[in-house]
mmCIF file of C-alpha atoms in Angstrom:
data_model
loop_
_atom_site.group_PDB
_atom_site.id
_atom_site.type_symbol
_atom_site.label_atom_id
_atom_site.label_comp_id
_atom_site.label_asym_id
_atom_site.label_seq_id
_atom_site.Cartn_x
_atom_site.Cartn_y
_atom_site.Cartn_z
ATOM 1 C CA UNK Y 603 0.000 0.000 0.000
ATOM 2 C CA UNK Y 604 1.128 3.322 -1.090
ATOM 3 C CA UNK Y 605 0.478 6.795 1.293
ATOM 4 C CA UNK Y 606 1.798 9.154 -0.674
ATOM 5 C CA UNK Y 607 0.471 11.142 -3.929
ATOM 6 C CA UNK Y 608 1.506 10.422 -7.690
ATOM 7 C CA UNK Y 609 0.538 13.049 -10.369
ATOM 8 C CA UNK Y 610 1.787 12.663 -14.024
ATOM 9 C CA UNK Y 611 4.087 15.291 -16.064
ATOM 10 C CA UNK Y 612 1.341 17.346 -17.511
ATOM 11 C CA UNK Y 613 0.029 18.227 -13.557
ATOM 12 C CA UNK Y 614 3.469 18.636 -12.884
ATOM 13 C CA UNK Y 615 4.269 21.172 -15.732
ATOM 14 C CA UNK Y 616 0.899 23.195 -14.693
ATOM 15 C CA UNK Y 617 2.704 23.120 -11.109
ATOM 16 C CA UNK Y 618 5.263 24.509 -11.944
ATOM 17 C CA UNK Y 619 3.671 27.795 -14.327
ATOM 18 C CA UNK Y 620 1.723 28.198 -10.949
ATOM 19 C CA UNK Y 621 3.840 28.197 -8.235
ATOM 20 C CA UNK Y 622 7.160 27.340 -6.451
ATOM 21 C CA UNK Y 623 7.360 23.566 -5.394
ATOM 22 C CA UNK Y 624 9.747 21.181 -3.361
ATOM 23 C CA UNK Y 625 11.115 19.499 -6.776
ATOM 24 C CA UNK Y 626 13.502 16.912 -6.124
ATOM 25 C CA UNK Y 627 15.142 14.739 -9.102
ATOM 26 C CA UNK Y 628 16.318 11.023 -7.636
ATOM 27 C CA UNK Y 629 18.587 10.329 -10.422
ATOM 28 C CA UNK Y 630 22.222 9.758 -10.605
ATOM 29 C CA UNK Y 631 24.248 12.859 -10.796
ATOM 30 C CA UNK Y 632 25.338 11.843 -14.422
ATOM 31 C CA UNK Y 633 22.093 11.260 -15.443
ATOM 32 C CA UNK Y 634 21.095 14.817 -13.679
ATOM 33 C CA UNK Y 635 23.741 16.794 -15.605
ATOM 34 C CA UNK Y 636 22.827 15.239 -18.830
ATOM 35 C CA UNK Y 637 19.278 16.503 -18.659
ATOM 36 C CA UNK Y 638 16.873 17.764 -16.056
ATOM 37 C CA UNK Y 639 14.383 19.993 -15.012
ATOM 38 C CA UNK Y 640 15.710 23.189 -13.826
ATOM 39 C CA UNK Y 641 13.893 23.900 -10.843
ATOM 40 C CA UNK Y 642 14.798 19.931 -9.889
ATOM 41 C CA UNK Y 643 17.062 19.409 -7.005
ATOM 42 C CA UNK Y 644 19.352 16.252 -7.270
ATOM 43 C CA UNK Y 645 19.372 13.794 -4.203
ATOM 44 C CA UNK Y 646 20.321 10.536 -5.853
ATOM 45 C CA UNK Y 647 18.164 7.823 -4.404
ATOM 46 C CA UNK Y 648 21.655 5.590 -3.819
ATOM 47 C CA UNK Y 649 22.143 8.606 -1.067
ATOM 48 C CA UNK Y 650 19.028 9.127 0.011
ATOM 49 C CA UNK Y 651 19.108 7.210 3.838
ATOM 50 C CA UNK Y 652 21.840 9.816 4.318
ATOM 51 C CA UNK Y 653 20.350 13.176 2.817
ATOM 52 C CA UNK Y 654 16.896 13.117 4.924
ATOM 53 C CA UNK Y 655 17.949 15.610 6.670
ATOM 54 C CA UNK Y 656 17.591 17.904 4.102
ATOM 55 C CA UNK Y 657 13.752 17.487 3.993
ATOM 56 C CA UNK Y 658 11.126 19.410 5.952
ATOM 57 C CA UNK Y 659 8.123 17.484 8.074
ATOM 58 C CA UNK Y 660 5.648 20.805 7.190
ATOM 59 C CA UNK Y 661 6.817 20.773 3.346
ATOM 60 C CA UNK Y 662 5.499 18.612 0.604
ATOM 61 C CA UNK Y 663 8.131 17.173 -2.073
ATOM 62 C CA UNK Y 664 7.507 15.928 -5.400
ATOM 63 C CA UNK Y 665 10.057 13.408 -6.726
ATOM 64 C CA UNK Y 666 11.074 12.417 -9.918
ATOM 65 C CA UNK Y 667 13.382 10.158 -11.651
ATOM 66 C CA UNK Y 668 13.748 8.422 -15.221
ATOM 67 C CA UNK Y 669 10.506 6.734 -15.303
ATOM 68 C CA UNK Y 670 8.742 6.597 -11.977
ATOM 69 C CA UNK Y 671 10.452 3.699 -10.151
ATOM 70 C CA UNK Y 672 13.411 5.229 -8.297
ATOM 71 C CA UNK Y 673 10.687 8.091 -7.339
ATOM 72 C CA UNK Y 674 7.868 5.921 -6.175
ATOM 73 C CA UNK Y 675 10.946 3.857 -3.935
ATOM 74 C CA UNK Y 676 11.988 7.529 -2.513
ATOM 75 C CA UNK Y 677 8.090 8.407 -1.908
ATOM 76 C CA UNK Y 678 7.874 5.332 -0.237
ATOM 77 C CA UNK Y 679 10.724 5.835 1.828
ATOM 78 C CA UNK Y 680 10.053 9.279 2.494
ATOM 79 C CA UNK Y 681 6.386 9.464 3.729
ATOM 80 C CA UNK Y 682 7.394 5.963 5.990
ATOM 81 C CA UNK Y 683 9.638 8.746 7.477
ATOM 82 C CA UNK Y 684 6.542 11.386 7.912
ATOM 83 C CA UNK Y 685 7.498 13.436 4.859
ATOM 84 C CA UNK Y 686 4.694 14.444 2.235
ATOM 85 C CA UNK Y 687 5.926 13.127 -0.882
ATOM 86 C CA UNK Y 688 4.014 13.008 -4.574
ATOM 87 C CA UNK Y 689 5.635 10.469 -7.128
ATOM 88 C CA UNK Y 690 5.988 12.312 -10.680
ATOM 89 C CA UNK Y 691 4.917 9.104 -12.819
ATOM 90 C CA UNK Y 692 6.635 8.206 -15.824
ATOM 91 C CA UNK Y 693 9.286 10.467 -15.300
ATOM 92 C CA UNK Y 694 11.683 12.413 -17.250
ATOM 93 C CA UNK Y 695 10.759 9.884 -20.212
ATOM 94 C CA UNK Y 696 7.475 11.756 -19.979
ATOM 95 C CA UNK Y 697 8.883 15.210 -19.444
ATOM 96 C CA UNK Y 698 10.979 14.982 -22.551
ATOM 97 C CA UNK Y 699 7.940 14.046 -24.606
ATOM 98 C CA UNK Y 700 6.131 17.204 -23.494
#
């Protein structure tokens, strides 16, 4: 059972024209340099256990990765840890075909 949100890119997208949001790309540095979105904050999820810190209880973070696996593990992770988390699905896969 999931407890945490999942939207797909086009909600994201029409986040983003709206407002500032907690954007936070799970990806492998190399595969962050290569392409992301620039309001996207890299945490890798291979460091995540030791970057928690650097999330806020009363802030909500949406995660993304390539396709929507690496994110949904992180949301998982995240909201066990009391953390409001939405999983971008489909990823930057999707993004790119916007």
């Amino acid at each position: 059972m999931t407890n945490y949100q999942t939207i797909n890119v086009e909600t994201l997208q029409s986040l983003l024209n709206q407002k500032e949001i907690n954007l936070i790309d799970v990806r492998e540095v190399y595969e962050y340099e290569d392409n992301h979105i620039p309001e996207a904050v890299n945490i890798p999820l291979s460091v995540l256990v030791e970057n928690t810190d650097q999330f806020k209880k009363e802030e909500h973070y949406h995660i993304i990765c390539r396709s929507g696996n690496r994110s949904g593990q992180a949301c998982q992770y995240l909201s066990g840890l009391g953390i409001a988390t939405t999983n971008v699905d489909g990823g930057m896969l999707d993004w790119e075909a916007l």
